Amino acid sequence: MKQTLLSLSNLSKQFDGKTVLDSLDLEILDGEFITLLGPSGCGKTTLLRLMAGFEHPDDGSITLAGQNLTHTPPEHRPLNTVFQNYALFPHMSVFDNVAYGLKMEKRPKDEIRQRVDDALAMVQLEDFARRKPHQLSGGQQQRVAIARAVIKRPKMLLLDEPLSALDYKLRRTMQVELKRLQRELGITFVFVTHDQEEALSMSDRVVVLKDGRVQQLGTPREVYERPANLFTARFVGETNFFAGRVDAANGDDTITVDVFGLKRTFRKPDFQVFEGQPLHVLLRPEDIRVLAPDSDDGVAGKVVERNYKGSTLDSVIHLDDGTEVLASEFFDEDDPTFDYRLGEPVKVSWVDGWEWLLPEEDADAEAEASADA
Amino acid sequence: MTRWLPRTYLTLVYLLLYVPILVLVVFSFNDSRSGYAWGGLSLRWYEALFNNRAMVQAMWNSLWLALSAATVSTVIGALTALALHRYRFRGKQVLNGMLFVVMMSPEIVLAISLLGLFLLVGLQLGYVSLLLAHVTFCLPFVVITVMARLSGFDERLPEAARDLGASDFTMTRTVLIPVIMPALLAGWLLGFTLSLDDVVVSTFVGGPSYEILPLRIYSMVRVGLKPEVNALGTLLLVFSLVMLMLSQWILLRSKR
């Protein structure tokens, strides 16, 4: 069982009367890779800045391994930050940038040299020690920023959207690199991003934030497959929302739900259900089956869009009642001609048990969730 | 037609700019007493200049005044710019605007008001009054130069330094000042030049105990243009060129 390293309790922060963090509680475990995920303005960066000590909470406390850090200035916190635009010191060489933290600790010169060399070797920049930051590419600057931040062997590394300035391919490389570093160093990583794909692929746990509150905390798989609410479902990945109505609660842990006039049998959800209750039936595009128009199962509609994605074929299907359905299908090796024409009539179905049920939220919250996502 | 027109135009502009300076330099080596006829090469006016003890004294006075005025106004100006950049306080906009008032107001107005102030507080006119006056008119230029640099300053840099264990003071010493150094240097040079060639304000607030070069030249020219002045002008020109090259060299080095 992993121990709690940092615990945030009841943290609140306002800027000019606008609430950015709303009595937020969060426990970060020792050695984990945790991601703060949310749309811009959700409070994720503010949360990170509170941990680093650049901002002070209006209320609440920050405790690191039993030590209260709430009012400790940043220079006395045993954690370091990798900034969004790297914030490398432009007037110093790569070596001096990386050495900065150790110089502040007044370490002996030989030790500094040795440790900086090691840190640069770790990020494969041994040959660039004498360069100035502006002579490096974006990816190299990123590596320098990481080396600079880990040289003091912090208990925790805070990363504020560190990959957002890199192009797609480099970002993928750095994602793998960061995971490798985290494993090698054994440091807790707190990673801020608005990119849900990045969050899912890198993290041990994901914190989904909105309006300064935790919407969901769980493993990437939990967040993706079992979203806690409509916001998370919409923000993380693409989802089809079908309106359903509880037809009957069966005795055997299943319920019968009326979707598009079809009676489907689903697993009983965690929340209370009653007969006649409206609910959302969530299905990821990859769970959707597109069938021939003459099949017995499914709901009729027609293909209005098709997108060839290489490994998958993504299509948008308009059901006869006006609902839009996203479907993402893998190519079938046995059927090389697998494709759709626009306007082609099809039927849409899914395997019962792959769905996820959520209760209706009040109208305001629902509208807001779809606007944010 | 389309080719020679821009060239001619450019040549004319540069001639207009440099011919007077060139004339001054050439005539400083002129062996003739008259300022208008060529009498062969000679260094006699340089000799005369250096034998003119009052003149040499005025030169040193001017340099010392410019040096101290530029330094004092750079220190105060940099701190002012930092405060204006870093903090939010009441009356910040007013304070900011007042800098421009000093910069834009006619020099003669500044001169009269400073003189009035010095007389009111009973300050002896001399080095101190000149220094105070020069710092006053140099200050806005320094503040604006430094503020321009700060506006492009990455706010994450001080945070990065603090994050790595630097106190506020250490951060200022090791990150903030080195990064804004080019602006400090530019502000200092601007102040130095402004102070060195100021006539109007200095005429009012200067005193007989501390004679400075521009006033000395001014009084010399009133009784007729002496070739000595050409020699002096040439020396000043060389001095400013050296200063300019020095500052460019420092700027280039800081970029590397």
XYZ file of C-alpha atoms in Angstrom:
629
model
C 0.000 0.000 0.000
C 1.403 3.339 -1.044
C 1.596 6.094 1.515
C 0.209 9.566 1.182
C 2.956 12.034 0.313
C 1.094 15.289 -0.114
C -2.291 16.017 1.224
C -4.381 19.016 0.319
C -7.286 19.680 2.538
C -10.123 22.110 2.136
C -8.078 24.301 -0.246
C -9.845 27.438 -1.451
C -8.552 30.214 -3.644
C -10.226 33.243 -5.156
C -8.867 35.717 -7.669
C -10.655 39.070 -7.715
C -13.753 37.498 -6.190
C -13.815 34.645 -8.682
C -13.577 31.222 -7.089
C -10.804 29.187 -8.659
C -10.528 26.422 -6.093
C -13.510 25.440 -4.012
C -12.642 23.601 -0.747
C -10.674 20.992 -2.583
C -9.365 17.829 -0.942
C -6.769 15.628 -2.567
C -4.274 13.016 -1.426
C -1.250 12.332 -3.588
C 0.525 9.027 -3.024
C 4.258 8.506 -2.771
C 5.829 7.549 -6.089
C 2.745 7.837 -8.246
C 2.262 9.633 -11.550
C -0.844 11.684 -11.020
C -2.391 13.980 -13.611
C -4.566 17.010 -13.052
C -6.861 17.095 -16.059
C -9.437 19.693 -16.947
C -10.409 22.443 -19.373
C -8.733 25.840 -19.135
C -9.898 27.739 -16.081
C -10.693 24.602 -14.104
C -8.103 25.473 -11.460
C -5.472 22.870 -12.328
C -2.632 25.348 -12.795
C -3.629 27.269 -9.664
C -3.594 24.016 -7.737
C -0.068 23.300 -8.958
C 1.068 26.834 -8.102
C -0.308 26.418 -4.589
C 1.703 23.221 -4.183
C 4.836 24.971 -5.452
C 4.245 27.949 -3.164
C 3.843 30.654 -5.810
C 0.320 31.343 -4.590
C -1.167 31.169 -1.133
C -4.517 29.568 -0.417
C -7.298 31.679 1.082
C -8.240 28.698 3.183
C -7.152 25.126 3.779
C -3.790 23.445 4.247
C -1.025 21.674 2.348
C 0.859 18.926 4.165
C 3.862 17.087 2.772
C 4.888 13.932 4.613
C 3.438 15.242 7.857
C 5.004 18.696 7.509
C 2.651 21.663 7.092
C 3.785 23.621 4.024
C 0.836 25.971 3.675
C 2.847 29.109 4.404
C 6.322 27.912 3.471
C 7.932 30.023 0.704
C 8.780 28.127 -2.512
C 12.530 28.082 -1.850
C 12.023 26.001 1.276
C 9.706 23.374 -0.219
C 11.237 20.008 -1.124
C 9.544 19.964 -4.508
C 10.468 21.402 -7.885
C 8.642 22.593 -10.951
C 8.941 22.155 -14.707
C 7.322 25.217 -16.238
C 5.117 25.370 -19.286
C 7.539 27.433 -21.358
C 10.519 25.945 -19.520
C 11.574 29.283 -17.942
C 15.251 28.555 -18.530
C 17.561 31.370 -17.449
C 18.453 32.948 -20.802
C 21.756 34.419 -19.643
C 23.155 31.137 -18.323
C 24.565 28.131 -20.125
C 22.794 24.784 -19.961
C 25.290 23.712 -17.318
C 24.646 26.768 -15.135
C 20.895 26.386 -15.521
C 21.020 22.813 -14.291
C 23.538 23.682 -11.571
C 21.435 26.558 -10.210
C 19.584 24.543 -7.588
C 22.786 22.996 -6.245
C 24.557 26.360 -6.178
C 21.717 27.655 -4.026
C 22.449 24.782 -1.628
C 26.116 25.892 -1.669
C 27.325 22.434 -2.615
C 31.045 21.920 -3.278
C 32.134 22.572 -6.871
C 33.187 18.992 -7.595
C 29.881 17.609 -6.418
C 27.977 20.144 -8.530
C 29.997 19.225 -11.618
C 29.443 15.532 -11.069
C 25.722 15.809 -10.425
C 25.090 18.191 -13.325
C 26.981 15.876 -15.663
C 24.864 12.965 -14.432
C 21.632 14.908 -14.845
C 22.578 15.973 -18.367
C 23.508 12.407 -19.230
C 20.127 11.287 -17.958
C 18.380 13.551 -20.462
C 20.970 12.820 -23.177
C 22.338 16.344 -23.372
C 25.959 15.778 -22.256
C 27.291 17.540 -25.334
C 25.200 20.652 -24.885
C 26.413 21.810 -21.454
C 28.044 24.972 -22.776
C 25.219 26.069 -25.049
C 22.822 28.853 -24.184
C 19.107 27.976 -24.013
C 18.271 29.898 -27.203
C 20.659 27.674 -29.142
C 18.590 24.594 -28.315
C 15.469 23.179 -29.927
C 12.174 23.089 -28.028
C 12.612 19.447 -27.098
C 16.150 20.025 -25.856
C 15.055 23.020 -23.781
C 12.389 20.792 -22.304
C 15.016 18.258 -21.273
C 17.161 20.958 -19.685
C 14.138 22.148 -17.707
C 13.559 18.609 -16.453
C 17.212 18.076 -15.561
C 17.230 21.400 -13.693
C 14.122 20.465 -11.750
C 15.224 16.977 -10.683
C 18.821 17.799 -9.769
C 17.923 18.560 -6.148
C 16.243 15.159 -5.901
C 12.904 16.623 -4.862
C 10.246 14.523 -3.175
C 7.873 15.584 -5.863
C 8.069 17.026 -9.356
C 5.366 19.429 -10.520
C 4.919 19.656 -14.283
C 2.770 22.456 -15.670
C 1.663 21.436 -19.184
C 5.312 20.778 -20.019
C 4.642 19.259 -23.429
C 2.114 21.720 -24.793
C 4.678 23.719 -26.783
C 6.016 20.678 -28.619
C 4.774 19.264 -31.890
C 2.823 16.025 -31.937
C 5.644 13.578 -32.635
C 8.043 15.118 -30.148
C 5.290 15.175 -27.579
C 4.828 11.427 -27.938
C 8.578 10.876 -27.517
C 8.689 13.097 -24.438
C 5.705 11.308 -22.935
C 7.591 8.027 -23.066
C 10.723 9.780 -21.806
C 8.904 11.281 -18.837
C 7.438 7.931 -17.876
C 10.927 6.380 -18.052
C 12.378 9.169 -15.888
C 9.647 8.794 -13.360
C 10.278 5.079 -13.078
C 14.041 5.558 -12.810
C 13.927 8.376 -10.282
C 11.033 7.040 -8.264
C 9.824 10.622 -7.705
C 6.152 11.473 -7.442
C 5.068 13.349 -10.592
C 2.162 15.769 -10.557
C 1.374 16.507 -14.167
C -1.006 19.189 -15.369
C -2.591 18.896 -18.790
C -5.753 19.644 -20.721
C -5.002 16.813 -23.142
C -7.074 13.819 -22.075
C -5.182 11.388 -24.280
C -1.923 12.402 -22.626
C -3.524 12.065 -19.196
C -4.852 8.573 -19.888
C -1.671 7.215 -21.402
C 0.777 8.521 -18.802
C -0.870 8.476 -15.415
C -1.307 6.048 -12.569
C -4.239 8.161 -11.456
C -6.150 11.011 -13.034
C -7.859 13.878 -11.227
C -10.579 15.402 -13.368
C -11.157 19.014 -12.355
C -13.832 21.517 -13.186
C -14.675 24.843 -11.563
C -12.118 24.229 -8.831
C -13.645 20.947 -7.758
C -12.606 17.355 -8.194
C -15.072 15.711 -10.556
C -13.464 12.312 -10.424
C -10.323 10.690 -9.085
C -9.347 7.307 -10.395
C -7.165 5.228 -12.658
C -7.255 6.179 -16.351
C -9.378 3.108 -16.931
C -11.912 4.015 -14.277
C -12.167 7.565 -15.558
C -12.656 6.405 -19.135
C -14.871 3.384 -18.616
C -16.794 4.450 -15.559
C -17.091 8.253 -15.601
C -18.569 9.644 -12.406
C -20.699 12.251 -14.102
C -21.672 13.764 -17.435
C -18.809 16.260 -17.390
C -16.138 13.598 -17.046
C -17.832 11.450 -19.649
C -17.879 14.319 -22.126
C -14.411 15.665 -21.327
C -12.535 12.368 -21.365
C -12.837 10.784 -24.765
C -15.825 10.808 -27.084
C -19.130 9.449 -25.926
C -22.582 8.751 -27.296
C -25.330 9.735 -24.899
C -28.648 7.966 -25.445
C -31.737 8.938 -23.514
C -33.158 5.936 -21.664
C -35.956 5.247 -19.241
C -36.031 2.563 -16.584
C -38.701 0.058 -17.545
C -38.306 -2.396 -14.698
C -35.841 -3.123 -11.918
C -35.323 -6.846 -12.052
C -34.466 -8.932 -9.005
C -31.180 -10.279 -10.375
C -29.046 -7.133 -10.312
C -30.187 -6.100 -13.749
C -32.596 -3.502 -14.988
C -34.589 -3.243 -18.152
C -34.187 0.080 -19.897
C -36.172 1.481 -22.769
C -33.781 2.985 -25.351
C -35.100 4.062 -28.771
C -38.150 1.919 -28.067
C -35.990 -1.170 -27.586
C -36.055 -3.026 -24.300
C -32.471 -3.693 -23.266
C -31.236 -5.431 -20.145
C -28.396 -3.645 -18.335
C -26.381 -4.184 -15.185
C -27.901 -2.371 -12.245
C -25.950 0.892 -11.701
C -24.480 2.091 -8.386
C -27.114 4.742 -7.933
C -30.743 4.227 -6.869
C -33.131 3.501 -9.724
C -36.898 3.488 -9.850
C -39.370 2.629 -12.527
C -39.924 5.361 -15.083
C -36.679 7.144 -14.168
C -34.953 8.864 -17.102
C -31.240 8.130 -17.459
C -28.281 8.506 -19.782
C -26.982 5.442 -21.536
C -23.327 6.091 -22.421
C -21.552 4.187 -25.154
C -18.054 4.895 -26.440
C -17.759 5.011 -30.246
C -15.680 1.815 -30.204
C -18.543 -0.008 -28.435
C -20.989 0.742 -31.230
C -21.736 -1.985 -33.773
C -22.846 -0.917 -37.217
C -25.048 -3.580 -38.807
C -26.659 -4.177 -42.148
C -30.055 -2.446 -42.577
C -31.848 -5.768 -42.783
C -30.560 -7.191 -39.479
C -33.037 -7.943 -36.710
C -31.183 -6.094 -33.986
C -30.501 -2.354 -33.695
C -31.833 1.072 -34.491
C -32.166 2.301 -38.073
C -30.263 5.292 -39.385
C -27.986 6.398 -42.181
C -24.305 7.227 -42.521
C -23.755 10.978 -42.808
C -19.991 11.122 -42.384
C -17.090 8.751 -42.720
C -13.508 9.374 -41.658
C -10.712 7.044 -42.592
C -8.263 7.034 -39.665
C -5.797 4.386 -40.786
C -6.447 1.743 -38.176
C -10.083 2.572 -37.662
C -12.988 3.837 -39.675
C -14.888 6.537 -37.809
C -18.390 7.301 -38.938
C -21.273 9.501 -37.905
C -24.709 7.956 -38.195
C -27.984 9.847 -38.082
C -30.681 7.773 -36.463
C -34.226 8.154 -37.707
C -35.222 10.027 -34.527
C -32.459 12.618 -35.154
C -29.860 11.319 -32.663
C -26.279 11.462 -33.891
C -24.120 8.433 -33.192
C -20.343 8.246 -33.413
C -18.959 4.856 -34.309
C -15.343 3.795 -34.480
C -14.690 0.389 -35.979
C -11.495 -1.548 -36.525
C -10.892 -2.838 -39.984
C -11.955 -6.381 -40.444
C -9.179 -8.429 -42.012
C -11.701 -10.787 -43.521
C -13.573 -8.028 -45.234
C -11.166 -5.847 -47.226
C -13.985 -3.922 -48.844
C -15.357 -2.786 -45.480
C -16.429 0.841 -45.910
C -19.553 2.947 -46.075
C -21.065 5.216 -48.638
C -22.525 8.462 -47.414
C -26.271 8.122 -47.062
C -26.047 4.354 -46.770
C -28.820 2.961 -44.531
C -27.509 0.968 -41.564
C -28.588 -0.238 -38.153
C -26.804 0.660 -34.934
C -26.456 -1.642 -31.965
C -24.090 -2.541 -29.116
C -23.315 -5.407 -26.803
C -25.360 -5.125 -23.612
C -23.056 -4.840 -20.624
C -20.630 -2.452 -22.383
C -22.851 0.510 -21.640
C -22.419 2.857 -18.694
C -25.409 4.434 -16.981
C -25.575 7.887 -15.424
C -28.548 9.555 -13.749
C -29.916 12.766 -15.193
C -28.333 15.884 -13.773
C -30.201 19.150 -13.476
C -30.615 21.020 -16.730
C -28.070 23.773 -15.930
C -25.338 21.312 -15.084
C -26.007 19.328 -18.235
C -25.869 22.356 -20.478
C -22.676 23.502 -18.792
C -21.042 20.106 -19.082
C -21.624 19.983 -22.806
C -20.400 23.546 -23.251
C -17.122 22.875 -21.422
C -16.334 19.601 -23.087
C 15.888 56.595 -63.212
C 14.282 54.297 -60.670
C 17.725 53.140 -59.620
C 19.662 56.301 -59.120
C 16.869 58.213 -57.442
C 16.889 56.298 -54.161
C 20.677 56.236 -54.176
C 20.973 59.965 -54.682
C 18.401 60.570 -52.017
C 20.255 58.368 -49.543
C 23.573 60.008 -50.385
C 22.056 63.436 -49.795
C 20.639 62.414 -46.440
C 23.957 61.017 -45.271
C 25.869 64.037 -46.583
C 23.548 66.302 -44.660
C 24.151 64.252 -41.527
C 27.889 63.816 -41.747
C 29.337 66.809 -43.615
C 29.132 69.167 -40.602
C 30.817 66.582 -38.402
C 33.437 65.930 -41.030
C 34.140 69.661 -41.379
C 34.571 69.912 -37.647
C 37.029 67.024 -37.539
C 39.029 68.274 -40.522
C 39.289 71.806 -39.207
C 40.430 70.595 -35.802
C 43.679 69.593 -37.542
C 43.923 72.909 -39.408
C 47.087 74.952 -38.921
C 45.401 78.231 -39.772
C 44.008 80.669 -37.199
C 41.001 81.344 -39.356
C 38.248 78.824 -39.120
C 37.507 79.050 -42.825
C 40.818 78.580 -44.645
C 43.024 75.488 -44.810
C 46.562 76.068 -43.595
C 48.002 72.566 -43.449
C 47.969 69.762 -40.895
C 48.680 70.510 -37.267
C 47.874 69.396 -33.749
C 48.249 72.929 -32.360
C 44.605 73.261 -31.349
C 44.766 70.061 -29.393
C 47.840 71.412 -27.676
C 46.084 74.688 -26.983
C 43.113 72.812 -25.657
C 45.135 70.789 -23.184
C 47.019 73.875 -22.099
C 43.770 75.587 -21.317
C 43.464 74.527 -17.713
C 39.987 75.927 -17.230
C 38.837 73.942 -20.233
C 40.399 70.693 -19.016
C 38.891 71.253 -15.595
C 35.449 71.827 -17.163
C 35.859 68.620 -19.123
C 36.621 66.564 -16.019
C 33.756 68.257 -14.194
C 31.357 67.381 -16.998
C 32.505 63.768 -17.148
C 32.228 63.357 -13.397
C 28.793 64.963 -13.351
C 27.534 62.794 -16.234
C 28.967 59.681 -14.609
C 27.355 60.347 -11.250
C 24.048 61.589 -12.669
C 23.753 58.534 -14.948
C 24.601 56.149 -12.123
C 22.256 57.703 -9.578
C 19.378 57.905 -12.068
C 19.960 54.305 -13.215
C 19.751 53.012 -9.655
C 16.647 55.034 -8.771
C 15.102 54.498 -12.215
C 15.612 50.739 -12.172
C 14.013 50.455 -8.738
C 11.112 52.644 -9.858
C 10.602 50.543 -12.981
C 10.674 47.347 -10.920
C 8.110 48.732 -8.501
C 5.856 49.881 -11.328
C 6.212 46.520 -13.031
C 5.881 44.251 -10.048
C 3.352 45.749 -7.700
C -0.196 46.914 -8.032
C -0.918 49.935 -5.933
C -3.140 52.969 -5.895
C -1.961 55.858 -8.022
C 0.283 53.666 -10.162
C -1.165 55.077 -13.380
C -0.688 58.627 -12.128
C 2.903 57.930 -11.190
C 3.509 56.382 -14.578
C 1.972 59.356 -16.358
C 4.002 61.823 -14.322
C 7.188 60.364 -15.768
C 6.032 61.417 -19.204
C 5.174 64.875 -17.928
C 8.787 65.384 -16.869
C 9.981 63.978 -20.171
C 7.681 66.060 -22.347
C 7.702 69.360 -20.480
C 9.919 72.052 -22.060
C 13.392 72.038 -20.595
C 13.210 75.723 -19.830
C 10.216 75.119 -17.564
C 12.081 72.391 -15.707
C 15.105 74.679 -15.433
C 13.168 77.600 -13.971
C 11.240 75.430 -11.522
C 14.381 73.639 -10.335
C 16.165 76.949 -9.841
C 13.194 78.264 -7.903
C 13.190 75.156 -5.720
C 16.942 75.297 -5.017
C 16.763 78.989 -4.089
C 13.770 78.275 -1.877
C 15.563 75.607 0.141
C 18.755 77.633 0.112
C 20.889 75.142 -1.781
C 24.265 76.472 -2.942
C 24.354 76.295 -6.753
C 27.157 73.988 -7.819
C 27.838 70.264 -8.166
C 24.984 69.134 -5.926
C 22.353 71.317 -7.594
C 23.570 70.204 -11.047
C 23.507 66.553 -9.991
C 19.963 66.806 -8.613
C 18.766 68.576 -11.759
C 20.440 66.101 -14.116
C 19.104 63.111 -12.205
C 15.645 64.657 -12.488
C 15.645 64.856 -16.260
C 17.492 61.560 -16.796
C 15.217 59.543 -14.547
C 12.160 59.147 -16.844
C 14.346 57.907 -19.687
C 15.903 55.242 -17.509
C 12.529 54.157 -16.095
C 11.005 53.845 -19.551
C 13.981 51.933 -20.959
C 13.961 49.459 -18.078
C 10.168 49.106 -18.138
C 10.289 48.230 -21.829
C 12.706 45.425 -21.060
C 10.650 44.228 -18.112
C 7.474 44.053 -20.175
C 9.085 41.299 -22.217
C 10.428 39.604 -19.101
C 9.223 36.053 -18.472
C 7.439 36.124 -15.109
C 8.253 32.463 -14.670
C 11.995 33.160 -14.378
C 11.867 34.563 -10.821
C 9.524 31.728 -9.882
C 11.907 29.169 -11.344
C 14.740 30.670 -9.302
C 12.679 30.655 -6.101
C 11.554 27.112 -6.850
C 15.201 26.025 -7.025
C 15.969 27.494 -3.621
C 16.890 31.135 -4.225
C 15.678 33.755 -1.769
C 14.041 36.857 -3.204
C 17.327 38.739 -2.860
C 19.435 35.992 -4.466
C 16.923 35.695 -7.285
C 17.198 39.444 -7.947
C 20.991 39.251 -7.945
C 21.399 36.131 -10.068
C 18.433 36.276 -12.441
C 16.545 39.564 -12.539
C 19.475 41.997 -12.770
C 21.488 39.957 -15.308
C 18.428 39.614 -17.533
C 17.600 43.335 -17.487
C 21.285 44.325 -17.668
C 21.125 45.478 -21.315
C 18.316 47.863 -20.388
C 20.222 49.145 -17.356
C 23.224 49.749 -19.565
C 21.167 51.462 -22.236
C 19.473 53.621 -19.611
C 22.814 54.526 -18.096
C 24.287 55.505 -21.457
C 21.224 57.539 -22.298
C 21.502 59.353 -18.991
C 25.215 59.874 -19.497
C 24.722 61.454 -22.919
C 21.782 63.583 -21.819
C 23.757 64.912 -18.885
C 26.935 65.491 -20.875
C 25.367 67.787 -23.451
C 22.747 69.550 -21.415
C 22.904 73.335 -21.694
C 19.525 74.781 -20.792
C 18.987 73.311 -17.324
C 22.667 73.591 -16.442
C 22.706 77.305 -17.337
C 20.085 77.919 -14.686
C 21.135 75.626 -11.868
C 24.916 75.687 -12.390
C 27.173 77.885 -10.331
C 30.623 79.418 -10.762
C 32.094 76.877 -8.347
C 31.547 74.012 -10.778
C 31.955 74.890 -14.426
C 30.951 72.263 -16.957
C 31.939 71.785 -20.565
C 28.812 72.737 -22.518
C 28.562 76.031 -20.640
C 32.272 76.666 -21.103
C 31.989 76.070 -24.876
C 28.905 78.210 -25.024
C 30.682 81.121 -23.402
C 33.729 80.617 -25.666
C 31.678 80.673 -28.822
C 29.987 83.886 -27.825
C 33.264 85.781 -28.324
C 33.967 84.089 -31.640
C 34.516 80.539 -32.874
C 37.959 79.366 -31.797
C 39.521 76.346 -33.574
C 40.124 74.907 -30.091
C 36.418 74.126 -29.999
C 36.823 71.969 -33.121
C 39.495 69.958 -31.373
C 37.273 69.573 -28.351
C 34.362 68.546 -30.527
C 36.486 65.919 -32.233
C 37.580 64.500 -28.904
C 33.988 64.332 -27.707
C 33.028 62.606 -30.948
C 35.728 59.975 -30.524
C 34.694 59.525 -26.915
C 31.024 58.968 -27.818
C 32.008 56.539 -30.585
C 34.083 54.539 -28.145
C 31.211 54.528 -25.654
C 28.789 53.431 -28.364
C 31.025 50.611 -29.501
C 31.581 49.545 -25.913
C 27.862 49.347 -25.236
C 27.247 47.430 -28.468
C 30.020 45.044 -27.558
C 28.567 44.436 -24.105
C 25.086 43.951 -25.559
C 26.372 41.453 -28.103
C 28.253 39.546 -25.439
C 25.213 39.383 -23.194
C 23.209 37.881 -26.041
C 25.715 35.151 -26.623
